[in-house]
Amino acid sequence: MDAQTQLRAAADRAYSMPLEQIDPSDPTLQQDDTHAPYFARLREEDPIHHTADSLFGPFWSVTRYDDIMHVEMNPQLFSSDSRRGGIAIMDGNAAVSLPMFIAMDPPKHDVQRKVVSPIVAPENLARMSGLIRQRTADTLDSLPINQTFDWVPSVSINLTTKMLATLFDFPFEERQLLTYWSDVTTALPGTGVIDSEEHRMAELRKCGEYFLRLWNERVNAEPKPDLISMLAHSEKTRNMPPDEYLGNVLLLIVGGNDTTRNTMSGSVLALNRFPDEYRKLCANPQLLESTAVPEFVRWQTPLAHMRRTATQDTELHGKRIRAGEKVVMWYVSSNREPGKFNDPGSLQLDRENARQHQSFGFGIHRCVGNRLAELQVRILWEEILKRWPEPGQIEVIGEPQRLCNPFVRGYSSLPVRINA
Ligand code: HEM
């Protein structure tokens, strides 16, 4: 079945099934890219929706932009704390229940966030941008021309893994380990990366040992502007227990890796789906300095959701949420809300309010790395357009393979050909 037929069939199903049976966490909705009609129906008919039974137990879905904003802005009512369940729908995932500051509430969250934030301060981004450009240029120059190849490993994984190695000052020749540990952290068991939660933890223990070695080397050396040295030298974090160090390392690995990687792949796919926008970009590359990159991030929405747990009984849009219940904010839905974004399914590189997307979250947990992610995507397209300035020169050949995952929205493969 081609993509259009599959989507039409999904729309029929989404609008004919009983409302209470809709389960937005079904990972195949992301894998087949058929989630949109289900979320459209929920936004219209049941914006705060309860799913009683799912792979991940019962949970509430928040599907509209303003309601998500309300949840994000009230962390005292909607907690991120890993001891209550953390930030992802799959609370059985042993990796995401490790202590890490994305899964903490104030005040500890604020203290730890402050320790690593300088890595993405404007002067540090300016310092790194030359290196990012050089690596992007080298990677593009090494690609095969007029032959089909897979964009995901050759460009997206390649560039984001090198970036991560730089942020951690990680041994460069072993950097593939970072990609592997990122995949181990987020994969659903049985989908090709890990077999079980025990397997996940066994692999992550190796990650912990590796990073402990780097910590021990750096804690007694001069402080340097890499993430490990920052954590080892700050008086706020230098006594953190090993599992908290591992948790924060994994947060930074996943945060910096999967998301940017999938935006890079998504941008290529989106421009192929919307060839007029590709033409617009080639005619006006300055769009990369204003709205084009946020629009790629909105269109892709690399993390489908973030989860919170109600700390007390409360009400959302007339629905009674009980203390302890799981509340999932579906950014993949709010970023497609017609009342907020005109013709939201389309890519519009000059969209005036592109920057108002919710892909980076909002409030106290808003993504630390957003400017770094944008910088990498902007440089990627600037360097592409220098080499291949005609619309359609990066051509998608066939359907992408998507991840079977309700959290990370991305691609395991994207066949392309550079026509030159
Ligand atoms: C937090 C998305 C890139 C590091 C977040 C959150 C989202 C997000 C949705 C949580 C917001 C919330 O709970 O309200 C993205 C997307 C990216 C991206 C879509 C790329 C397009 C990065 C990069 C880094 C990073 C490159 C690291 C260098 C973090 C960290 C947090 C975070 C450390 C935790 C912030 C906190 O809890 O205070 N990101 N991210 N992210 N992100 Fe990103």
PDB file of N, CA, C and O and ligand atoms in Angstrom, residues 72 80 87 101-104 109 113 116 119-120 163-164 167 227 248 251-252 254-261 263 297 301-303 305-308 329 331 357-370 372-374 376-377, ligand 1:
ATOM      1  N   GLU A  72       3.047  22.401  30.875  1.00  0.00           N
ATOM      2  CA  GLU A  72       4.474  22.780  30.932  1.00  0.00           C
ATOM      3  C   GLU A  72       4.732  23.873  31.974  1.00  0.00           C
ATOM      4  O   GLU A  72       5.765  23.889  32.620  1.00  0.00           O
ATOM      5  N   SER A  80       8.003  16.087  36.699  1.00  0.00           N
ATOM      6  CA  SER A  80       8.875  15.334  35.785  1.00  0.00           C
ATOM      7  C   SER A  80       9.697  14.288  36.547  1.00  0.00           C
ATOM      8  O   SER A  80      10.480  13.559  35.940  1.00  0.00           O
ATOM      9  N   ILE A  87       9.758  11.202  32.451  1.00  0.00           N
ATOM     10  CA  ILE A  87       9.343  12.085  31.360  1.00  0.00           C
ATOM     11  C   ILE A  87       8.914  11.356  30.088  1.00  0.00           C
ATOM     12  O   ILE A  87       8.599  11.992  29.099  1.00  0.00           O
ATOM     13  N   PHE A 101      18.636  15.285  35.099  1.00  0.00           N
ATOM     14  CA  PHE A 101      17.950  16.501  35.508  1.00  0.00           C
ATOM     15  C   PHE A 101      16.692  16.808  34.702  1.00  0.00           C
ATOM     16  O   PHE A 101      15.816  17.517  35.170  1.00  0.00           O
ATOM     17  N   ILE A 102      16.554  16.220  33.510  1.00  0.00           N
ATOM     18  CA  ILE A 102      15.283  16.398  32.784  1.00  0.00           C
ATOM     19  C   ILE A 102      14.142  15.731  33.572  1.00  0.00           C
ATOM     20  O   ILE A 102      12.991  16.123  33.461  1.00  0.00           O
ATOM     21  N   ALA A 103      14.502  14.715  34.366  1.00  0.00           N
ATOM     22  CA  ALA A 103      13.497  13.978  35.134  1.00  0.00           C
ATOM     23  C   ALA A 103      13.604  14.330  36.621  1.00  0.00           C
ATOM     24  O   ALA A 103      13.570  13.456  37.486  1.00  0.00           O
ATOM     25  N   MET A 104      13.807  15.608  36.895  1.00  0.00           N
ATOM     26  CA  MET A 104      13.816  16.116  38.281  1.00  0.00           C
ATOM     27  C   MET A 104      12.952  17.361  38.311  1.00  0.00           C
ATOM     28  O   MET A 104      12.773  18.042  37.304  1.00  0.00           O
ATOM     29  N   HIS A 109      16.603  20.208  39.913  1.00  0.00           N
ATOM     30  CA  HIS A 109      16.662  20.361  38.462  1.00  0.00           C
ATOM     31  C   HIS A 109      17.395  21.634  38.067  1.00  0.00           C
ATOM     32  O   HIS A 109      18.297  21.630  37.228  1.00  0.00           O
ATOM     33  N   ARG A 113      20.846  21.896  35.852  1.00  0.00           N
ATOM     34  CA  ARG A 113      20.718  22.484  34.503  1.00  0.00           C
ATOM     35  C   ARG A 113      21.737  23.615  34.336  1.00  0.00           C
ATOM     36  O   ARG A 113      22.364  23.750  33.282  1.00  0.00           O
ATOM     37  N   VAL A 116      25.438  22.556  33.269  1.00  0.00           N
ATOM     38  CA  VAL A 116      25.799  22.193  31.892  1.00  0.00           C
ATOM     39  C   VAL A 116      25.398  23.256  30.852  1.00  0.00           C
ATOM     40  O   VAL A 116      25.871  23.217  29.726  1.00  0.00           O
ATOM     41  N   ILE A 119      27.719  25.078  28.131  1.00  0.00           N
ATOM     42  CA  ILE A 119      28.230  24.410  26.919  1.00  0.00           C
ATOM     43  C   ILE A 119      27.544  24.975  25.663  1.00  0.00           C
ATOM     44  O   ILE A 119      28.107  24.962  24.580  1.00  0.00           O
ATOM     45  N   VAL A 120      26.321  25.492  25.830  1.00  0.00           N
ATOM     46  CA  VAL A 120      25.610  26.036  24.665  1.00  0.00           C
ATOM     47  C   VAL A 120      25.435  27.562  24.757  1.00  0.00           C
ATOM     48  O   VAL A 120      24.540  28.124  24.121  1.00  0.00           O
ATOM     49  N   MET A 163      29.517  15.557  16.656  1.00  0.00           N
ATOM     50  CA  MET A 163      29.191  16.693  17.523  1.00  0.00           C
ATOM     51  C   MET A 163      29.197  16.273  18.991  1.00  0.00           C
ATOM     52  O   MET A 163      29.770  16.945  19.858  1.00  0.00           O
ATOM     53  N   LEU A 164      28.581  15.118  19.242  1.00  0.00           N
ATOM     54  CA  LEU A 164      28.538  14.634  20.630  1.00  0.00           C
ATOM     55  C   LEU A 164      29.930  14.359  21.165  1.00  0.00           C
ATOM     56  O   LEU A 164      30.243  14.680  22.311  1.00  0.00           O
ATOM     57  N   LEU A 167      31.294  17.552  22.278  1.00  0.00           N
ATOM     58  CA  LEU A 167      30.700  18.095  23.507  1.00  0.00           C
ATOM     59  C   LEU A 167      31.258  17.395  24.752  1.00  0.00           C
ATOM     60  O   LEU A 167      31.459  18.013  25.792  1.00  0.00           O
ATOM     61  N   LEU A 227      31.526  18.609  28.632  1.00  0.00           N
ATOM     62  CA  LEU A 227      30.439  18.300  29.580  1.00  0.00           C
ATOM     63  C   LEU A 227      30.915  17.469  30.770  1.00  0.00           C
ATOM     64  O   LEU A 227      30.461  17.678  31.901  1.00  0.00           O
ATOM     65  N   ASN A 248      22.595  11.535  33.780  1.00  0.00           N
ATOM     66  CA  ASN A 248      22.806  12.820  33.105  1.00  0.00           C
ATOM     67  C   ASN A 248      23.607  12.667  31.812  1.00  0.00           C
ATOM     68  O   ASN A 248      23.359  13.368  30.826  1.00  0.00           O
ATOM     69  N   LEU A 251      21.155  11.461  29.305  1.00  0.00           N
ATOM     70  CA  LEU A 251      20.293  12.579  28.889  1.00  0.00           C
ATOM     71  C   LEU A 251      20.992  13.401  27.807  1.00  0.00           C
ATOM     72  O   LEU A 251      20.395  13.745  26.781  1.00  0.00           O
ATOM     73  N   LEU A 252      22.266  13.698  28.042  1.00  0.00           N
ATOM     74  CA  LEU A 252      22.983  14.550  27.083  1.00  0.00           C
ATOM     75  C   LEU A 252      23.264  13.794  25.785  1.00  0.00           C
ATOM     76  O   LEU A 252      23.226  14.369  24.698  1.00  0.00           O
ATOM     77  N   VAL A 254      21.340  11.323  24.489  1.00  0.00           N
ATOM     78  CA  VAL A 254      20.096  11.196  23.723  1.00  0.00           C
ATOM     79  C   VAL A 254      19.627  12.570  23.250  1.00  0.00           C
ATOM     80  O   VAL A 254      19.245  12.760  22.096  1.00  0.00           O
ATOM     81  N   GLY A 255      19.695  13.542  24.184  1.00  0.00           N
ATOM     82  CA  GLY A 255      19.253  14.899  23.840  1.00  0.00           C
ATOM     83  C   GLY A 255      19.980  15.428  22.631  1.00  0.00           C
ATOM     84  O   GLY A 255      19.386  16.014  21.733  1.00  0.00           O
ATOM     85  N   GLY A 256      21.301  15.196  22.602  1.00  0.00           N
ATOM     86  CA  GLY A 256      22.099  15.790  21.541  1.00  0.00           C
ATOM     87  C   GLY A 256      22.159  14.957  20.286  1.00  0.00           C
ATOM     88  O   GLY A 256      22.697  15.395  19.270  1.00  0.00           O
ATOM     89  N   ASN A 257      21.618  13.766  20.315  1.00  0.00           N
ATOM     90  CA  ASN A 257      21.894  12.834  19.234  1.00  0.00           C
ATOM     91  C   ASN A 257      20.665  12.557  18.374  1.00  0.00           C
ATOM     92  O   ASN A 257      20.541  13.068  17.265  1.00  0.00           O
ATOM     93  N   ASP A 258      19.736  11.792  18.940  1.00  0.00           N
ATOM     94  CA  ASP A 258      18.557  11.358  18.177  1.00  0.00           C
ATOM     95  C   ASP A 258      17.791  12.508  17.555  1.00  0.00           C
ATOM     96  O   ASP A 258      17.367  12.451  16.402  1.00  0.00           O
ATOM     97  N   THR A 259      17.595  13.535  18.362  1.00  0.00           N
ATOM     98  CA  THR A 259      16.704  14.618  17.967  1.00  0.00           C
ATOM     99  C   THR A 259      17.241  15.393  16.766  1.00  0.00           C
ATOM    100  O   THR A 259      16.540  15.596  15.782  1.00  0.00           O
ATOM    101  N   THR A 260      18.508  15.780  16.862  1.00  0.00           N
ATOM    102  CA  THR A 260      19.100  16.563  15.779  1.00  0.00           C
ATOM    103  C   THR A 260      19.265  15.682  14.537  1.00  0.00           C
ATOM    104  O   THR A 260      19.025  16.109  13.404  1.00  0.00           O
ATOM    105  N   ARG A 261      19.653  14.431  14.800  1.00  0.00           N
ATOM    106  CA  ARG A 261      19.818  13.464  13.701  1.00  0.00           C
ATOM    107  C   ARG A 261      18.516  13.364  12.887  1.00  0.00           C
ATOM    108  O   ARG A 261      18.507  13.446  11.664  1.00  0.00           O
ATOM    109  N   THR A 263      16.031  15.454  12.780  1.00  0.00           N
ATOM    110  CA  THR A 263      15.675  16.712  12.106  1.00  0.00           C
ATOM    111  C   THR A 263      16.437  16.814  10.789  1.00  0.00           C
ATOM    112  O   THR A 263      15.894  17.263   9.769  1.00  0.00           O
ATOM    113  N   VAL A 297      12.101  21.853  12.310  1.00  0.00           N
ATOM    114  CA  VAL A 297      11.967  21.233  13.645  1.00  0.00           C
ATOM    115  C   VAL A 297      10.484  21.032  13.981  1.00  0.00           C
ATOM    116  O   VAL A 297      10.097  20.030  14.572  1.00  0.00           O
ATOM    117  N   THR A 301       9.094  17.347  14.400  1.00  0.00           N
ATOM    118  CA  THR A 301       8.785  17.071  15.823  1.00  0.00           C
ATOM    119  C   THR A 301       9.518  15.796  16.283  1.00  0.00           C
ATOM    120  O   THR A 301       8.898  14.725  16.460  1.00  0.00           O
ATOM    121  N   PRO A 302      10.843  15.909  16.510  1.00  0.00           N
ATOM    122  CA  PRO A 302      11.647  14.698  16.730  1.00  0.00           C
ATOM    123  C   PRO A 302      11.295  13.927  18.000  1.00  0.00           C
ATOM    124  O   PRO A 302      11.553  12.733  18.078  1.00  0.00           O
ATOM    125  N   LEU A 303      10.733  14.607  19.011  1.00  0.00           N
ATOM    126  CA  LEU A 303      10.217  13.864  20.169  1.00  0.00           C
ATOM    127  C   LEU A 303       8.699  14.015  20.138  1.00  0.00           C
ATOM    128  O   LEU A 303       8.181  15.132  20.199  1.00  0.00           O
ATOM    129  N   HIS A 305       6.465  13.219  22.260  1.00  0.00           N
ATOM    130  CA  HIS A 305       5.811  13.648  23.503  1.00  0.00           C
ATOM    131  C   HIS A 305       6.820  13.848  24.627  1.00  0.00           C
ATOM    132  O   HIS A 305       7.976  13.443  24.516  1.00  0.00           O
ATOM    133  N   MET A 306       6.350  14.472  25.702  1.00  0.00           N
ATOM    134  CA  MET A 306       6.995  14.406  27.014  1.00  0.00           C
ATOM    135  C   MET A 306       5.875  14.045  27.978  1.00  0.00           C
ATOM    136  O   MET A 306       4.711  14.414  27.760  1.00  0.00           O
ATOM    137  N   ARG A 307       6.246  13.381  29.044  1.00  0.00           N
ATOM    138  CA  ARG A 307       5.236  12.916  29.993  1.00  0.00           C
ATOM    139  C   ARG A 307       5.445  13.616  31.343  1.00  0.00           C
ATOM    140  O   ARG A 307       6.561  13.996  31.702  1.00  0.00           O
ATOM    141  N   ARG A 308       4.367  13.804  32.060  1.00  0.00           N
ATOM    142  CA  ARG A 308       4.402  14.314  33.421  1.00  0.00           C
ATOM    143  C   ARG A 308       3.529  13.408  34.286  1.00  0.00           C
ATOM    144  O   ARG A 308       2.738  12.619  33.756  1.00  0.00           O
ATOM    145  N   MET A 329       2.008  14.887  27.026  1.00  0.00           N
ATOM    146  CA  MET A 329       1.826  16.066  26.153  1.00  0.00           C
ATOM    147  C   MET A 329       2.305  15.687  24.753  1.00  0.00           C
ATOM    148  O   MET A 329       3.503  15.480  24.539  1.00  0.00           O
ATOM    149  N   TYR A 331       3.396  16.684  21.555  1.00  0.00           N
ATOM    150  CA  TYR A 331       3.859  17.792  20.706  1.00  0.00           C
ATOM    151  C   TYR A 331       3.552  17.510  19.236  1.00  0.00           C
ATOM    152  O   TYR A 331       3.330  18.428  18.447  1.00  0.00           O
ATOM    153  N   HIS A 357       6.660  26.677  17.517  1.00  0.00           N
ATOM    154  CA  HIS A 357       6.408  25.235  17.662  1.00  0.00           C
ATOM    155  C   HIS A 357       6.740  24.782  19.084  1.00  0.00           C
ATOM    156  O   HIS A 357       7.448  25.471  19.818  1.00  0.00           O
ATOM    157  N   GLN A 358       6.218  23.600  19.429  1.00  0.00           N
ATOM    158  CA  GLN A 358       6.470  23.088  20.791  1.00  0.00           C
ATOM    159  C   GLN A 358       7.487  21.944  20.817  1.00  0.00           C
ATOM    160  O   GLN A 358       7.658  21.299  21.850  1.00  0.00           O
ATOM    161  N   SER A 359       8.196  21.737  19.711  1.00  0.00           N
ATOM    162  CA  SER A 359       9.127  20.595  19.667  1.00  0.00           C
ATOM    163  C   SER A 359      10.203  20.645  20.742  1.00  0.00           C
ATOM    164  O   SER A 359      10.749  19.608  21.115  1.00  0.00           O
ATOM    165  N   PHE A 360      10.550  21.849  21.203  1.00  0.00           N
ATOM    166  CA  PHE A 360      11.580  21.960  22.250  1.00  0.00           C
ATOM    167  C   PHE A 360      10.960  22.034  23.642  1.00  0.00           C
ATOM    168  O   PHE A 360      11.659  22.301  24.622  1.00  0.00           O
ATOM    169  N   GLY A 361       9.660  21.807  23.754  1.00  0.00           N
ATOM    170  CA  GLY A 361       9.009  21.947  25.052  1.00  0.00           C
ATOM    171  C   GLY A 361       8.898  23.410  25.432  1.00  0.00           C
ATOM    172  O   GLY A 361       9.067  24.311  24.595  1.00  0.00           O
ATOM    173  N   PHE A 362       8.625  23.645  26.717  1.00  0.00           N
ATOM    174  CA  PHE A 362       8.416  25.011  27.177  1.00  0.00           C
ATOM    175  C   PHE A 362       8.657  25.054  28.675  1.00  0.00           C
ATOM    176  O   PHE A 362       8.679  24.026  29.333  1.00  0.00           O
ATOM    177  N   GLY A 363       8.870  26.259  29.213  1.00  0.00           N
ATOM    178  CA  GLY A 363       8.986  26.380  30.670  1.00  0.00           C
ATOM    179  C   GLY A 363      10.351  25.956  31.177  1.00  0.00           C
ATOM    180  O   GLY A 363      11.348  26.039  30.458  1.00  0.00           O
ATOM    181  N   ILE A 364      10.393  25.442  32.404  1.00  0.00           N
ATOM    182  CA  ILE A 364      11.693  25.225  33.056  1.00  0.00           C
ATOM    183  C   ILE A 364      12.508  24.114  32.398  1.00  0.00           C
ATOM    184  O   ILE A 364      13.719  24.066  32.566  1.00  0.00           O
ATOM    185  N   HIS A 365      11.848  23.214  31.662  1.00  0.00           N
ATOM    186  CA  HIS A 365      12.598  22.114  31.031  1.00  0.00           C
ATOM    187  C   HIS A 365      12.859  22.369  29.547  1.00  0.00           C
ATOM    188  O   HIS A 365      13.357  21.471  28.862  1.00  0.00           O
ATOM    189  N   ARG A 366      12.512  23.558  29.064  1.00  0.00           N
ATOM    190  CA  ARG A 366      12.706  23.810  27.629  1.00  0.00           C
ATOM    191  C   ARG A 366      14.118  23.396  27.222  1.00  0.00           C
ATOM    192  O   ARG A 366      15.087  23.647  27.937  1.00  0.00           O
ATOM    193  N   CYS A 367      14.205  22.788  26.057  1.00  0.00           N
ATOM    194  CA  CYS A 367      15.459  22.174  25.615  1.00  0.00           C
ATOM    195  C   CYS A 367      16.673  23.078  25.810  1.00  0.00           C
ATOM    196  O   CYS A 367      16.695  24.213  25.326  1.00  0.00           O
ATOM    197  N   VAL A 368      17.688  22.538  26.466  1.00  0.00           N
ATOM    198  CA  VAL A 368      18.940  23.273  26.666  1.00  0.00           C
ATOM    199  C   VAL A 368      19.685  23.436  25.338  1.00  0.00           C
ATOM    200  O   VAL A 368      20.348  24.440  25.099  1.00  0.00           O
ATOM    201  N   GLY A 369      19.581  22.405  24.477  1.00  0.00           N
ATOM    202  CA  GLY A 369      20.433  22.368  23.289  1.00  0.00           C
ATOM    203  C   GLY A 369      19.777  22.947  22.042  1.00  0.00           C
ATOM    204  O   GLY A 369      20.285  22.752  20.936  1.00  0.00           O
ATOM    205  N   ASN A 370      18.674  23.699  22.184  1.00  0.00           N
ATOM    206  CA  ASN A 370      17.923  24.089  20.983  1.00  0.00           C
ATOM    207  C   ASN A 370      18.758  24.910  20.002  1.00  0.00           C
ATOM    208  O   ASN A 370      18.711  24.694  18.804  1.00  0.00           O
ATOM    209  N   LEU A 372      22.000  24.926  19.640  1.00  0.00           N
ATOM    210  CA  LEU A 372      23.032  24.083  19.028  1.00  0.00           C
ATOM    211  C   LEU A 372      22.414  23.216  17.922  1.00  0.00           C
ATOM    212  O   LEU A 372      22.992  23.070  16.836  1.00  0.00           O
ATOM    213  N   ALA A 373      21.246  22.666  18.201  1.00  0.00           N
ATOM    214  CA  ALA A 373      20.573  21.842  17.182  1.00  0.00           C
ATOM    215  C   ALA A 373      20.291  22.685  15.939  1.00  0.00           C
ATOM    216  O   ALA A 373      20.558  22.266  14.802  1.00  0.00           O
ATOM    217  N   GLU A 374      19.778  23.891  16.159  1.00  0.00           N
ATOM    218  CA  GLU A 374      19.446  24.750  15.013  1.00  0.00           C
ATOM    219  C   GLU A 374      20.707  25.117  14.217  1.00  0.00           C
ATOM    220  O   GLU A 374      20.683  25.154  12.987  1.00  0.00           O
ATOM    221  N   GLN A 376      23.416  23.376  13.856  1.00  0.00           N
ATOM    222  CA  GLN A 376      23.892  22.249  13.050  1.00  0.00           C
ATOM    223  C   GLN A 376      23.043  22.078  11.786  1.00  0.00           C
ATOM    224  O   GLN A 376      23.581  21.805  10.709  1.00  0.00           O
ATOM    225  N   VAL A 377      21.728  22.240  11.938  1.00  0.00           N
ATOM    226  CA  VAL A 377      20.847  22.051  10.771  1.00  0.00           C
ATOM    227  C   VAL A 377      21.054  23.207   9.780  1.00  0.00           C
ATOM    228  O   VAL A 377      21.088  23.007   8.562  1.00  0.00           O
TER     229      VAL A 377
HETATM  230  C1  HEM B   1      15.115  18.911  26.896  1.00  0.00           C
HETATM  231  C2  HEM B   1      13.714  18.414  22.314  1.00  0.00           C
HETATM  232  C3  HEM B   1      18.333  18.940  20.814  1.00  0.00           C
HETATM  233  C4  HEM B   1      19.742  18.608  25.419  1.00  0.00           C
HETATM  234  C5  HEM B   1      14.360  18.754  25.781  1.00  0.00           C
HETATM  235  C6  HEM B   1      12.915  18.622  25.800  1.00  0.00           C
HETATM  236  C7  HEM B   1      12.531  18.481  24.514  1.00  0.00           C
HETATM  237  C8  HEM B   1      13.708  18.526  23.682  1.00  0.00           C
HETATM  238  C9  HEM B   1      11.102  18.275  24.010  1.00  0.00           C
HETATM  239  C10 HEM B   1      12.053  18.576  27.045  1.00  0.00           C
HETATM  240  C11 HEM B   1      11.203  19.786  27.231  1.00  0.00           C
HETATM  241  C12 HEM B   1      10.208  19.644  28.328  1.00  0.00           C
HETATM  242  O1  HEM B   1      10.182  18.654  29.078  1.00  0.00           O
HETATM  243  O2  HEM B   1       9.433  20.590  28.445  1.00  0.00           O
HETATM  244  C13 HEM B   1      14.851  18.550  21.510  1.00  0.00           C
HETATM  245  C14 HEM B   1      14.822  18.622  20.059  1.00  0.00           C
HETATM  246  C15 HEM B   1      16.114  18.768  19.644  1.00  0.00           C
HETATM  247  C16 HEM B   1      16.959  18.790  20.823  1.00  0.00           C
HETATM  248  C17 HEM B   1      13.557  18.539  19.212  1.00  0.00           C
HETATM  249  C18 HEM B   1      16.675  18.890  18.248  1.00  0.00           C
HETATM  250  C19 HEM B   1      15.992  19.282  17.200  1.00  0.00           C
HETATM  251  C20 HEM B   1      19.131  18.900  21.933  1.00  0.00           C
HETATM  252  C21 HEM B   1      20.562  18.980  21.937  1.00  0.00           C
HETATM  253  C22 HEM B   1      20.956  18.851  23.246  1.00  0.00           C
HETATM  254  C23 HEM B   1      19.759  18.726  24.051  1.00  0.00           C
HETATM  255  C24 HEM B   1      21.444  19.174  20.705  1.00  0.00           C
HETATM  256  C25 HEM B   1      22.334  18.823  23.858  1.00  0.00           C
HETATM  257  C26 HEM B   1      23.379  19.330  23.453  1.00  0.00           C
HETATM  258  C27 HEM B   1      18.611  18.680  26.204  1.00  0.00           C
HETATM  259  C28 HEM B   1      18.642  18.669  27.655  1.00  0.00           C
HETATM  260  C29 HEM B   1      17.300  18.771  28.085  1.00  0.00           C
HETATM  261  C30 HEM B   1      16.495  18.826  26.876  1.00  0.00           C
HETATM  262  C31 HEM B   1      19.875  18.576  28.519  1.00  0.00           C
HETATM  263  C32 HEM B   1      16.789  18.811  29.518  1.00  0.00           C
HETATM  264  C33 HEM B   1      16.401  20.231  29.899  1.00  0.00           C
HETATM  265  C34 HEM B   1      15.794  20.354  31.287  1.00  0.00           C
HETATM  266  O3  HEM B   1      15.216  19.404  31.806  1.00  0.00           O
HETATM  267  O4  HEM B   1      15.931  21.440  31.859  1.00  0.00           O
HETATM  268  N1  HEM B   1      14.818  18.696  24.484  1.00  0.00           N
HETATM  269  N2  HEM B   1      16.149  18.643  21.921  1.00  0.00           N
HETATM  270  N3  HEM B   1      18.680  18.761  23.220  1.00  0.00           N
HETATM  271  N4  HEM B   1      17.317  18.785  25.770  1.00  0.00           N
HETATM  272 FE1  HEM B   1      16.735  18.832  23.860  1.00  0.00          FE
END
